[in-house]
PDB file of C-alpha atoms in Angstrom:
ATOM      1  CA  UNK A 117       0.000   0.000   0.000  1.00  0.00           C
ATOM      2  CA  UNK A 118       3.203   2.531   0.574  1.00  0.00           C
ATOM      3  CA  UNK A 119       4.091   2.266  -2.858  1.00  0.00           C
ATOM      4  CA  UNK A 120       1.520   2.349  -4.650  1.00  0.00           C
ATOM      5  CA  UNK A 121       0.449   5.230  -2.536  1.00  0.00           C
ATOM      6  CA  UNK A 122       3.830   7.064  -3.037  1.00  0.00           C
ATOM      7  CA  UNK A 123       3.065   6.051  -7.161  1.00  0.00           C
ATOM      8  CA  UNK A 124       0.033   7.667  -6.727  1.00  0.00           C
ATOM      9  CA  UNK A 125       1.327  11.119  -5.632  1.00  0.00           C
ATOM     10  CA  UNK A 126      -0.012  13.941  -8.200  1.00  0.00           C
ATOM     11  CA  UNK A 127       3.438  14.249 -10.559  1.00  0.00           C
ATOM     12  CA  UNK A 128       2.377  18.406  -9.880  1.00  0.00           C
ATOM     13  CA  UNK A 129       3.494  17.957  -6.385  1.00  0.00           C
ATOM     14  CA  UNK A 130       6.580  16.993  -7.175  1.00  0.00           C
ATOM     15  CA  UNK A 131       7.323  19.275  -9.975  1.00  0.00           C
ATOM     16  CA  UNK A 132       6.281  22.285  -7.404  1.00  0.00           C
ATOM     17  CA  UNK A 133       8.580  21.163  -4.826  1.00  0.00           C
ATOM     18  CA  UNK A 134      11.315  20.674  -7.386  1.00  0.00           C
ATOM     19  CA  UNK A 135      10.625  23.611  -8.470  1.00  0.00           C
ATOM     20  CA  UNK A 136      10.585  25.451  -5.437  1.00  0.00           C
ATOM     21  CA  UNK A 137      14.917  23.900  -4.483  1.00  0.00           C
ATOM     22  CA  UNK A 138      13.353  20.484  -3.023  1.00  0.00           C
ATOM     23  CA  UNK A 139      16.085  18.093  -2.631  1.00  0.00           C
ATOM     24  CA  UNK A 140      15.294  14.415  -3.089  1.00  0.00           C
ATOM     25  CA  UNK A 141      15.008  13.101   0.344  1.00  0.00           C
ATOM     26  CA  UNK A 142      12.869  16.519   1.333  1.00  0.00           C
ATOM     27  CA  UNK A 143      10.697  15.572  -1.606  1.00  0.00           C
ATOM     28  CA  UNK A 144      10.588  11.915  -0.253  1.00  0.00           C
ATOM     29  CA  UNK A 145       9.828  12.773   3.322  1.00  0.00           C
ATOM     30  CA  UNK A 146       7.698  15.619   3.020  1.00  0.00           C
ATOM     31  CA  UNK A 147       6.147  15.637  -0.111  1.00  0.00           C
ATOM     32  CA  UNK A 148       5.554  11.572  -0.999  1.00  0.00           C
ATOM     33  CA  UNK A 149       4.820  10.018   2.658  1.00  0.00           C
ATOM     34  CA  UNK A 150       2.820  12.678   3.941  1.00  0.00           C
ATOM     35  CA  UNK A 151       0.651  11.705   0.516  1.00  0.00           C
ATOM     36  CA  UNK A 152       0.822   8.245   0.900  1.00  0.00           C
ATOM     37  CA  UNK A 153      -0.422   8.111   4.517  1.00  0.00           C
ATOM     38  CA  UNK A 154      -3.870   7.166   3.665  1.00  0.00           C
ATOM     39  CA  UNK A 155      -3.120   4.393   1.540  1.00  0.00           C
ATOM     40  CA  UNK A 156      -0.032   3.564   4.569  1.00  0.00           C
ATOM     41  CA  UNK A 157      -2.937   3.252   7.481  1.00  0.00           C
ATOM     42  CA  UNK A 158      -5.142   1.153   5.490  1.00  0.00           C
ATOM     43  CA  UNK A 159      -2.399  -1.557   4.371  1.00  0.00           C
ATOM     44  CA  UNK A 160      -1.527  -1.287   8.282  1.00  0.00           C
ATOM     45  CA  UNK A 161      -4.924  -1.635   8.903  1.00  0.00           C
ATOM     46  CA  UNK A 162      -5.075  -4.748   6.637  1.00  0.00           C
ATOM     47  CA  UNK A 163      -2.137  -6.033   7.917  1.00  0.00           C
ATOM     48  CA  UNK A 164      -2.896  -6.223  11.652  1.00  0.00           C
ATOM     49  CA  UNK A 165      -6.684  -7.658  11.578  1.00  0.00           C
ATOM     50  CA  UNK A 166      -4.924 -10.059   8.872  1.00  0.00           C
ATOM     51  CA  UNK A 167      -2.364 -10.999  11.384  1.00  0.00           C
ATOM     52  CA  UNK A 168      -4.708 -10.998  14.202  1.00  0.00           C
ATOM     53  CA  UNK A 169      -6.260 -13.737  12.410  1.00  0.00           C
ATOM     54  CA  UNK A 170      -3.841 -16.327  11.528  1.00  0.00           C
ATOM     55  CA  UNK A 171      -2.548 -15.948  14.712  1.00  0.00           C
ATOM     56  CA  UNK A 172      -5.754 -16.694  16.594  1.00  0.00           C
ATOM     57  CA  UNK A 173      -6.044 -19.582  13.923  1.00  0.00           C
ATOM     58  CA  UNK A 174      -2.538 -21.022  14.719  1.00  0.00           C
ATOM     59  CA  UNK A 175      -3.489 -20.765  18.300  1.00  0.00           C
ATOM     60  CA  UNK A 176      -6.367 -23.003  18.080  1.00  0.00           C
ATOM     61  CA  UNK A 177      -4.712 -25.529  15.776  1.00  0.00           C
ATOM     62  CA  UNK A 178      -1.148 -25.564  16.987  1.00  0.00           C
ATOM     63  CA  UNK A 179       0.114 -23.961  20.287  1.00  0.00           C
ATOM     64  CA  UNK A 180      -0.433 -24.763  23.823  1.00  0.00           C
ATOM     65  CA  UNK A 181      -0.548 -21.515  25.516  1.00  0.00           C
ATOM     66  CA  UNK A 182      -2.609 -18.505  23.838  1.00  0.00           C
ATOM     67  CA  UNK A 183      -6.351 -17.286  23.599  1.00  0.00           C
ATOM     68  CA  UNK A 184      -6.714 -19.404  20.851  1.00  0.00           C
ATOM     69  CA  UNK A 185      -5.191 -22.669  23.068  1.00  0.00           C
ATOM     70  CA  UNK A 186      -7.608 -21.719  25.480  1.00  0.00           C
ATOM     71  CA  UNK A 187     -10.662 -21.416  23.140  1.00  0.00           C
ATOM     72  CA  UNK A 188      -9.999 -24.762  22.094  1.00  0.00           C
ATOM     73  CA  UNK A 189      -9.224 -26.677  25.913  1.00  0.00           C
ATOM     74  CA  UNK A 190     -12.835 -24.668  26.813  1.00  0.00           C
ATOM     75  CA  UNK A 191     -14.151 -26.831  24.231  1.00  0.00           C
ATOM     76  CA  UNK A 192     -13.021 -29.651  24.602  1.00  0.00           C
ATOM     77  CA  UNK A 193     -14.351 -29.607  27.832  1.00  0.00           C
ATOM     78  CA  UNK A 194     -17.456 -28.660  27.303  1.00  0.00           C
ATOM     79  CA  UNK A 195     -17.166 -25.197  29.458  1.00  0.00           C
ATOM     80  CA  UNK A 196     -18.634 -22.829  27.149  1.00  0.00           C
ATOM     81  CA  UNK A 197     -18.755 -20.010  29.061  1.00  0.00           C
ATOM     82  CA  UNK A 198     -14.541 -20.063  29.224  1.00  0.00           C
ATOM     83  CA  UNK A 199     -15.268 -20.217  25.022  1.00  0.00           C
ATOM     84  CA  UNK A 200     -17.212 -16.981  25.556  1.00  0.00           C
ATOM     85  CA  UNK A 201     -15.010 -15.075  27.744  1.00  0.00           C
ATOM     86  CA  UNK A 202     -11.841 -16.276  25.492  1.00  0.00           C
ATOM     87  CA  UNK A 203     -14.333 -15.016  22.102  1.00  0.00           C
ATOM     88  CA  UNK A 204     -14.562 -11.385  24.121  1.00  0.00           C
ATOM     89  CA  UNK A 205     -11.124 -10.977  25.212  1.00  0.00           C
ATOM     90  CA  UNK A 206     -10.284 -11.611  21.004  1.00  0.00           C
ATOM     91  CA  UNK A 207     -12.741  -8.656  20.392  1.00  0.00           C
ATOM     92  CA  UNK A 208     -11.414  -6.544  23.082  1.00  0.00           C
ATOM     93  CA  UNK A 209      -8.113  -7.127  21.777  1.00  0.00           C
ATOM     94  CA  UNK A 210      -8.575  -6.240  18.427  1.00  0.00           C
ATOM     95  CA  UNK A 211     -11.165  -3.553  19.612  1.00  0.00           C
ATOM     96  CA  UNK A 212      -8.217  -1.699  21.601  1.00  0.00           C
ATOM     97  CA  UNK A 213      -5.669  -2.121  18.434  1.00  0.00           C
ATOM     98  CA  UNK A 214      -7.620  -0.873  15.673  1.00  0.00           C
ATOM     99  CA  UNK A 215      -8.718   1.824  17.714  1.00  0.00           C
ATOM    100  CA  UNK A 216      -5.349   2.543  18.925  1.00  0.00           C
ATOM    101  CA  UNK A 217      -4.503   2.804  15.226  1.00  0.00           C
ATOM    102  CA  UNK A 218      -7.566   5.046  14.300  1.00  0.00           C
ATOM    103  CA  UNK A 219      -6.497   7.669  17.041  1.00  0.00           C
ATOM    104  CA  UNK A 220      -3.041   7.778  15.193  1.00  0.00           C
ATOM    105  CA  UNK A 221      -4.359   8.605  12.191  1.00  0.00           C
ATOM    106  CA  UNK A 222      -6.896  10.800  13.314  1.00  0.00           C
ATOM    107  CA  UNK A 223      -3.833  12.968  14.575  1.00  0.00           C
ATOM    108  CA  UNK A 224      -1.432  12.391  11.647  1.00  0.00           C
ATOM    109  CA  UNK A 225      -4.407  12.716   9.027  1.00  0.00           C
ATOM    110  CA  UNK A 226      -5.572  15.912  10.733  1.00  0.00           C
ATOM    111  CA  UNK A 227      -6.510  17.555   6.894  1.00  0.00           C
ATOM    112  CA  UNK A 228      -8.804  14.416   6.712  1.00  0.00           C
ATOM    113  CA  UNK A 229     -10.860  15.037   9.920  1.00  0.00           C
ATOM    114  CA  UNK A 230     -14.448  14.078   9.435  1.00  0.00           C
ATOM    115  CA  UNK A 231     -14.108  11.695   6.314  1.00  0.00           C
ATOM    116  CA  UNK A 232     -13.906   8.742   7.954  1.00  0.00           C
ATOM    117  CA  UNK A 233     -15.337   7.700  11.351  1.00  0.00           C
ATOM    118  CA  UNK A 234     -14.597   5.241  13.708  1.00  0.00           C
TER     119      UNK A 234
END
């Protein structure tokens, strides 16, 4: 998602800066990432409720510690309400991350404020 958000970048923005005595690492740093940040959060974004997921999954199938471990033990013993509290500590979990992750973007995306809402 960083690069194609950096290939995105309007070629005028560049041509300005250049224009202006931009060197190529001010043009990099504050011309290209602060226009690629969208695109940045949501492969993060992607990324972490991706990761989030195979790791819960590998959890369940494969370790012998973990939510996912647990999950699976509470099942196996028929205690369903340890399967319940394991299910919301996974959705608090991911809860606090992503919305960790929205607050830094909120305040890094400030020009954005009120397009998206969490």
């Amino acid at each position: 998602m960083t690069s194609s958000g950096i290939q995105n970048t309007s070629k005028i923005y560049f041509e300005v800066s250049r224009t202006l005595g931009a060197g190529t690492l001010y043009q990099v740093f504050k011309v290209a990432v602060p226009a690629a940040l969208p695109n940045i959060f949501q492969g993060v974004f992607n990324g972490i409720c991706a990761a989030f997921i195979a790791l819960m999954t590998a959890e369940m199938f494969g370790a012998k510690y973990g939510i996912g471990w647990y999950i699976s033990y509470q099942k196996a013993m028929m205690l369903y309400s340890g399967v319940y509290a394991g299910l919301i500590m996974i959705a608090l979990f991911c809860t606090i991350i992503i919305t960790l992750l929205f607050k830094v973007r909120t305040r890094l995306l400030v020009w954005q404020k009120g397009l998206v809402k969490w």
